[in-house]
PDB file of C-alpha atoms in Angstrom:
ATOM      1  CA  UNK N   1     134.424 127.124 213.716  1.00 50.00           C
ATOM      2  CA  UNK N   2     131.804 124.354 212.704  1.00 58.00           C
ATOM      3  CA  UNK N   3     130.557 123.968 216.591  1.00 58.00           C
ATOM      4  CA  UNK N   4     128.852 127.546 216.181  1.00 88.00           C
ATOM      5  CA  UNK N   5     127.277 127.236 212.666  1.00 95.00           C
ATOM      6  CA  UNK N   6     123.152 127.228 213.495  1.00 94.00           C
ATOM      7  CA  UNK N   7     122.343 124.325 212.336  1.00 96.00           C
ATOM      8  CA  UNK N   8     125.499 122.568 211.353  1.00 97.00           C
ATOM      9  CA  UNK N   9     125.143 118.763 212.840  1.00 96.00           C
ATOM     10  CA  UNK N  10     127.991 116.923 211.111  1.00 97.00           C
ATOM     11  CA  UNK N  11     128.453 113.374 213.002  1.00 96.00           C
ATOM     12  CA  UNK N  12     124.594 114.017 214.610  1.00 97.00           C
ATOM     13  CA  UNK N  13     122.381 113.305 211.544  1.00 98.00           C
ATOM     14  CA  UNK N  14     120.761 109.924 210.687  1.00 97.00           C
ATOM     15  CA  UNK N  15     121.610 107.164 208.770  1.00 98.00           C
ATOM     16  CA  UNK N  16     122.116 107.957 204.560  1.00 98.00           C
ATOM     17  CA  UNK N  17     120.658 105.012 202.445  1.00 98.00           C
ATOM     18  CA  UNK N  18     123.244 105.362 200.225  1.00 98.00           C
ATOM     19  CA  UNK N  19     125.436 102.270 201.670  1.00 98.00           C
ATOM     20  CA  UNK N  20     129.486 102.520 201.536  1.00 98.00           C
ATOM     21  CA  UNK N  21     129.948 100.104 199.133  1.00 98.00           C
ATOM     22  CA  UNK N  22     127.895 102.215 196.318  1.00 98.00           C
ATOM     23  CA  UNK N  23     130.003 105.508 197.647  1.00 98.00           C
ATOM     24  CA  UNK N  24     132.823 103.537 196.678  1.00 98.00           C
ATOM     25  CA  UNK N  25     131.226 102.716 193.532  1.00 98.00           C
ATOM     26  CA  UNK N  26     130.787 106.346 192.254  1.00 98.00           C
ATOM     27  CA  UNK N  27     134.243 107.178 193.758  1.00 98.00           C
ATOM     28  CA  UNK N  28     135.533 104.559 191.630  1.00 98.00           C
ATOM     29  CA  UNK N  29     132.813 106.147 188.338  1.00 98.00           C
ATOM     30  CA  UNK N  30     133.899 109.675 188.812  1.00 98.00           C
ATOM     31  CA  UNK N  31     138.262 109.181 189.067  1.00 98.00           C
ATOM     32  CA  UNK N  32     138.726 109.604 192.550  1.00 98.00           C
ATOM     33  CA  UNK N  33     141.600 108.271 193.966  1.00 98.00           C
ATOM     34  CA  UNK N  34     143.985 107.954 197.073  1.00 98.00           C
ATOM     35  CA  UNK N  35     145.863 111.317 195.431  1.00 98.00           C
ATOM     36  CA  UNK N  36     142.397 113.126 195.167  1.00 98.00           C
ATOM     37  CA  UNK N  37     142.480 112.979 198.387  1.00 98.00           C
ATOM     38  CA  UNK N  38     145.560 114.162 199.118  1.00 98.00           C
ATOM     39  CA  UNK N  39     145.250 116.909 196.254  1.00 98.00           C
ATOM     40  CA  UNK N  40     141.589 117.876 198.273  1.00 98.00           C
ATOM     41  CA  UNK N  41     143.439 118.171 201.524  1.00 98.00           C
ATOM     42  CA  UNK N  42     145.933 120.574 199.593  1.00 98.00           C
ATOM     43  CA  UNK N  43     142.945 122.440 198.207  1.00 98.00           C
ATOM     44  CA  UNK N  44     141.289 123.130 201.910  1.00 98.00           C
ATOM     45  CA  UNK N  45     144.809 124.462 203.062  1.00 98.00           C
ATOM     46  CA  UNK N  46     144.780 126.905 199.931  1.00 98.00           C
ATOM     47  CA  UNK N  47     141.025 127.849 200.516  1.00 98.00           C
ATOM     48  CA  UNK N  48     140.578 128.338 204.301  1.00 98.00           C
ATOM     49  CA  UNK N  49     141.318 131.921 204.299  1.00 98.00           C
ATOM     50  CA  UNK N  50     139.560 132.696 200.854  1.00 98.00           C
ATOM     51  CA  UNK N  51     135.912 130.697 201.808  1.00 98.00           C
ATOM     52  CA  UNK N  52     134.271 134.393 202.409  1.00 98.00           C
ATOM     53  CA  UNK N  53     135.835 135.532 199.025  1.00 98.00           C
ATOM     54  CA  UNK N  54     134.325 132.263 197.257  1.00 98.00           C
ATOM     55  CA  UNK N  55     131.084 132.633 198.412  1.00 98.00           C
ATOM     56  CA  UNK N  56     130.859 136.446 198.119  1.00 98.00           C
ATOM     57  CA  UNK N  57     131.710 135.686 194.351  1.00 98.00           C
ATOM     58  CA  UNK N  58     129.092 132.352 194.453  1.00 97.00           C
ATOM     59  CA  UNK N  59     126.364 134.508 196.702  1.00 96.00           C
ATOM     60  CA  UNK N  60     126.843 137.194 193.674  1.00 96.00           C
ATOM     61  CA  UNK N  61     126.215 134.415 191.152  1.00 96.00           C
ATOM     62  CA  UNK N  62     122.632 133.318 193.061  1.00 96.00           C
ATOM     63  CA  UNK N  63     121.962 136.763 193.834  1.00 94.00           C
ATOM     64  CA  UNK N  64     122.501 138.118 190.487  1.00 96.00           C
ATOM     65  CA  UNK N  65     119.901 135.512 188.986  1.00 96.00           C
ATOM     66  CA  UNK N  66     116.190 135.854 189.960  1.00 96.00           C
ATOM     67  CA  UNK N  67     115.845 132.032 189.525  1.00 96.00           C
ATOM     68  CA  UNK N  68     118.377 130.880 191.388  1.00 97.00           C
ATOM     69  CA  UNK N  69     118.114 133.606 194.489  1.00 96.00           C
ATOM     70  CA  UNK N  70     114.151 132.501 194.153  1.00 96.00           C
ATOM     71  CA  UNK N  71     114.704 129.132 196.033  1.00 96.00           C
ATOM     72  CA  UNK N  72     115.454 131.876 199.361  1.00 96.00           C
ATOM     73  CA  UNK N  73     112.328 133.917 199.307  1.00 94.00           C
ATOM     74  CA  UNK N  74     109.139 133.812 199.999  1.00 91.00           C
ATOM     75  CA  UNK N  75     106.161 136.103 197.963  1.00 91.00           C
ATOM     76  CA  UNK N  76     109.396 136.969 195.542  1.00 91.00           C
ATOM     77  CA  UNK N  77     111.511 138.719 198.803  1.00 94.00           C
ATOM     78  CA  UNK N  78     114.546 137.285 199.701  1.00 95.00           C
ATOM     79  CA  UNK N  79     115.220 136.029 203.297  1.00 96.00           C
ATOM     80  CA  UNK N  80     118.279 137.921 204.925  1.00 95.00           C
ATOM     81  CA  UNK N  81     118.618 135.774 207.504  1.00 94.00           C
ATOM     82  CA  UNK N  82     118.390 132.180 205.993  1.00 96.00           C
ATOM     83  CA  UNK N  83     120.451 133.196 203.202  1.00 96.00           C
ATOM     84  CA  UNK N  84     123.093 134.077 206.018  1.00 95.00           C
ATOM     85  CA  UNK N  85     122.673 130.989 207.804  1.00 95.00           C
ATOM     86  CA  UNK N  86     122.864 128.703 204.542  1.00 96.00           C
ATOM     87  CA  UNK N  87     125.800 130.578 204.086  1.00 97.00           C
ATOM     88  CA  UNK N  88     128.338 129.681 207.266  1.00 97.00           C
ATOM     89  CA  UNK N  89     127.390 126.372 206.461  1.00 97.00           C
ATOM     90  CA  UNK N  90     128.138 126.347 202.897  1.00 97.00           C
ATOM     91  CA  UNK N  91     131.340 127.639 203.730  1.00 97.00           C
ATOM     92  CA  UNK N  92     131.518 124.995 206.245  1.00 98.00           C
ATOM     93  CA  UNK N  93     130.619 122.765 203.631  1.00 98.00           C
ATOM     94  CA  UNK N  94     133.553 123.715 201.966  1.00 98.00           C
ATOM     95  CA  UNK N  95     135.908 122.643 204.026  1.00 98.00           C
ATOM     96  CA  UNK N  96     134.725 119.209 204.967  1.00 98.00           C
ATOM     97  CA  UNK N  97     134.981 118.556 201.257  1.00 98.00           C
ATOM     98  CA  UNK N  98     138.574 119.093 200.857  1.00 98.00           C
ATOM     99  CA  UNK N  99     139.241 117.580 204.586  1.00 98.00           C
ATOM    100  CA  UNK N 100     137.127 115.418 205.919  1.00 98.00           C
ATOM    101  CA  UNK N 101     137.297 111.606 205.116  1.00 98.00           C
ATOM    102  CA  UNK N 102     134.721 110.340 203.158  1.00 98.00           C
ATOM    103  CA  UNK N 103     133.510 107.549 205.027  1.00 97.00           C
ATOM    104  CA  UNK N 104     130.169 107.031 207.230  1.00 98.00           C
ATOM    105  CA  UNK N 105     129.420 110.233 208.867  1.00 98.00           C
ATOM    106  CA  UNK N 106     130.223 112.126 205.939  1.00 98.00           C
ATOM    107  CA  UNK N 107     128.193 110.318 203.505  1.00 98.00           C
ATOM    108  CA  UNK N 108     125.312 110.618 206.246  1.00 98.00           C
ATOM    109  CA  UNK N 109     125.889 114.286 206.446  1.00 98.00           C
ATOM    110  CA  UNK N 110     125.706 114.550 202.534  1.00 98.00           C
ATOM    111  CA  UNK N 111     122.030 112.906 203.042  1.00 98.00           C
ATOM    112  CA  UNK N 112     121.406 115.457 205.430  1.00 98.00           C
ATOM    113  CA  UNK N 113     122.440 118.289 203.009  1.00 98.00           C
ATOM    114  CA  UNK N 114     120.329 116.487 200.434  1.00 98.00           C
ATOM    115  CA  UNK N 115     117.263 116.285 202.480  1.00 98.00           C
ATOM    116  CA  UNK N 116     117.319 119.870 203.237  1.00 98.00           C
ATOM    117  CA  UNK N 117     117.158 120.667 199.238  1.00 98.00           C
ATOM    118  CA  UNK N 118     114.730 118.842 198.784  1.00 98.00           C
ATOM    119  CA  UNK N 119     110.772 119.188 200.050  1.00 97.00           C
ATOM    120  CA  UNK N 120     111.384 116.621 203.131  1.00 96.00           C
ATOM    121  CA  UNK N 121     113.707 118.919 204.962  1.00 97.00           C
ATOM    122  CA  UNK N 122     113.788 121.838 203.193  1.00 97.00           C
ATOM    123  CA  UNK N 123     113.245 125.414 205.460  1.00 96.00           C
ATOM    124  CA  UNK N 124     113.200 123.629 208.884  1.00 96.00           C
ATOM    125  CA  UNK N 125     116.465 123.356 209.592  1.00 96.00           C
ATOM    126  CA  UNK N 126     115.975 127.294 209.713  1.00 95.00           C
ATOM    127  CA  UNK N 127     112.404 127.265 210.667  1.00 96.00           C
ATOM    128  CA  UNK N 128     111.911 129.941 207.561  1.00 96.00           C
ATOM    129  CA  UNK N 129     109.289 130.053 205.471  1.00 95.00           C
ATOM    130  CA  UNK N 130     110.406 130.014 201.609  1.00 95.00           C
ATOM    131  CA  UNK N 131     110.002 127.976 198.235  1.00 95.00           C
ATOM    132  CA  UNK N 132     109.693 124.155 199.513  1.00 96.00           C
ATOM    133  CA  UNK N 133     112.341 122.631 197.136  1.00 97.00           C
ATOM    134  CA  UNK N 134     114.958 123.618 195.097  1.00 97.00           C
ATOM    135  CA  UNK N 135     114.779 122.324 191.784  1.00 98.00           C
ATOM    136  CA  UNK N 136     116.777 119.132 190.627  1.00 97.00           C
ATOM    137  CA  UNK N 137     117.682 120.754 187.617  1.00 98.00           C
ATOM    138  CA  UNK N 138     119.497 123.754 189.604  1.00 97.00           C
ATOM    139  CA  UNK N 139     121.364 121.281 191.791  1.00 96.00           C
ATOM    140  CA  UNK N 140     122.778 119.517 188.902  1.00 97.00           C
ATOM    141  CA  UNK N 141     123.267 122.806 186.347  1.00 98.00           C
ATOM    142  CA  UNK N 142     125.237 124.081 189.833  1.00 97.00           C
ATOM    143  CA  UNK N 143     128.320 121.726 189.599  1.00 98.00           C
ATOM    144  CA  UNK N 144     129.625 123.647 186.703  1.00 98.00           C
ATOM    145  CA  UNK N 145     129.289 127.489 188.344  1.00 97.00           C
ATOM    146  CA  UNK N 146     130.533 125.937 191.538  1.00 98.00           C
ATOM    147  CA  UNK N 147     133.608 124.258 190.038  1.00 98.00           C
ATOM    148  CA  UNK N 148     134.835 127.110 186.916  1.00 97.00           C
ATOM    149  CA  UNK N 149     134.649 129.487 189.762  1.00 98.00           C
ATOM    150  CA  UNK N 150     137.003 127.531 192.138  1.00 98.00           C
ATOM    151  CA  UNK N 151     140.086 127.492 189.944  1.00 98.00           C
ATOM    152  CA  UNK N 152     141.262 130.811 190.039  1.00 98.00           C
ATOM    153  CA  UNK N 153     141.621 130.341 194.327  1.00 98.00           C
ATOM    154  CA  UNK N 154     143.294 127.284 194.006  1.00 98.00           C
ATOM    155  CA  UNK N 155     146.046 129.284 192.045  1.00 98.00           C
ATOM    156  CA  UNK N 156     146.398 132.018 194.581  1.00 98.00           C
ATOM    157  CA  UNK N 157     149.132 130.984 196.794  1.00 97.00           C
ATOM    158  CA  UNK N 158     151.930 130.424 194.210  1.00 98.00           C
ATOM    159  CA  UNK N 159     151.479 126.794 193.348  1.00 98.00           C
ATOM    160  CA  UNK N 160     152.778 125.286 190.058  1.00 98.00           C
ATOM    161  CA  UNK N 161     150.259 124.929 187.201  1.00 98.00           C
ATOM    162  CA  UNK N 162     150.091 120.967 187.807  1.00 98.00           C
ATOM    163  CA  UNK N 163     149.392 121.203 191.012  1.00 98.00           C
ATOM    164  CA  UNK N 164     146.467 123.559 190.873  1.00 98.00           C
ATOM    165  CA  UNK N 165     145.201 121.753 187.693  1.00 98.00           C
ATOM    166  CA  UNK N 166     145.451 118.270 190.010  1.00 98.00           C
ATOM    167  CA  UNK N 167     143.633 120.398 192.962  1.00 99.00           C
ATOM    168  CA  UNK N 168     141.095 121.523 190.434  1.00 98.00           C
ATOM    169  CA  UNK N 169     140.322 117.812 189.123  1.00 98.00           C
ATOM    170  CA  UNK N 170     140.006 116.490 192.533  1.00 98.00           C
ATOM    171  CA  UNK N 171     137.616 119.140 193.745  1.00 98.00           C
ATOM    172  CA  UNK N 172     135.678 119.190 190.149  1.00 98.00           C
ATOM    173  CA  UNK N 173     134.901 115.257 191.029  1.00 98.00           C
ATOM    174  CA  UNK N 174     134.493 116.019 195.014  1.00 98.00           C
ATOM    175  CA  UNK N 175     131.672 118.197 193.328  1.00 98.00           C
ATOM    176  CA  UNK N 176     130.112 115.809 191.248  1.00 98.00           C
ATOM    177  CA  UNK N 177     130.343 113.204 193.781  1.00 98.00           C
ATOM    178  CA  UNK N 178     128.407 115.167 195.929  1.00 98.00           C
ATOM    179  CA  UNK N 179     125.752 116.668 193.847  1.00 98.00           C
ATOM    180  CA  UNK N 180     125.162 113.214 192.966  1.00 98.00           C
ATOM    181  CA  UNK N 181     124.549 112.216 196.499  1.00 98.00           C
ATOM    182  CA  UNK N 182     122.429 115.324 197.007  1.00 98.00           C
ATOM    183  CA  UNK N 183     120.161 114.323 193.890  1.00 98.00           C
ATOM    184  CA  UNK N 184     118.981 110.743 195.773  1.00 98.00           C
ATOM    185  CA  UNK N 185     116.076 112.155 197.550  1.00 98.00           C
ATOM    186  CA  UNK N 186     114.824 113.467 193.803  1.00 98.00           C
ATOM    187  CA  UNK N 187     114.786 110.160 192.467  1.00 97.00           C
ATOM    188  CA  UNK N 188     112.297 107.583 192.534  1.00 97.00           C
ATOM    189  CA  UNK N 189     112.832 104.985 195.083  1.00 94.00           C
ATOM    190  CA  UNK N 190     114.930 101.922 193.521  1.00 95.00           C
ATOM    191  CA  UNK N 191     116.656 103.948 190.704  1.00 97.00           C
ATOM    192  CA  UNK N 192     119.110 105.895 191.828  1.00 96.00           C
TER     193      UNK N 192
END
């Protein structure tokens, strides 16, 4: 599936500045452990044939709020085709956070993503013409929507309470984790 997502380059991006040893830093900040992992890999297996239903219900959320859909328009009209194209790869996106391993070419890919929020990459990956940058604020504010929402898939295909509460932990800290790796192009060079 990932091969024919436009603009999807996992493993063909460049180098994040973010080194290994600080990824293993926040790992170690935000909880996440050897049975994260495993708990993640359970998550992708519950949520590979539900990604169109989560982002139909996270697409409503952005849709349903001017500010938030703003960040895909240009002169206040929304853009059809990049929000289609963000979309295959935020379901992609998806999936290599429960399942891929989060070592080099994943933590360069999370750069990527980050660039492409921010003003240095932001619309070319598409070649569209909308708002430069999303917000820092909205990509922080965002972990919450994006992790409340997720529970109620994870408990879909008859697993006991503990395991979809340990499902939900690990992907509420894959979340943060990421978000947090997204945010380094926002802040000012030497502090993050």
């Amino acid at each position: 599936m990932s091969e024919q997502i436009k603009g999807y380059a996992y493993g063909q991006v460049g180098q994040s500045p973010v080194s290994i040893a600080d990824l293993e830093l926040l790992k170690k900040t935000v909880l996440f452990t050897s049975e994260d992992e495993k708990n993640l890999r359970l998550a992708g297996e519950v949520l590979k044939d539900q990604t169109n239903e989560v982002l139909d219900l996270w697409y409503g959320f952005v849709g349903g709020n001017e500010h938030l859909v703003h960040y895909f328009t240009r002169n206040g009209q929304p853009n059809m085709d990049y929000l289609t194209a963000v979309r295959a790869r935020f379901g992609q996106w998806i999936m290599d956070l429960c399942n891929r391993p989060y070592g080099q070419d994943w933590l360069n890919y999370q750069h990527e993503i980050a660039l492409r929020h921010h003003s240095s990459k932001k619309n070319k990956t598409d070649g569209v013409d909308t708002v430069p940058i999303i917000h820092y604020r909205y990509m922080v504010a965002f972990i919450f929507p994006i992790t409340a929402t997720i529970k109620g898939f994870l408990a879909k295909k008859g697993h006991s309470a503990e395991a979809v509460e340990a499902m939900y932990a690990a992907w509420f800290k894959a979340v943060t984790l990421t978000v947090i790796l997204w945010t380094y192009p926002y802040i000012t060079k030497g502090e993050f």
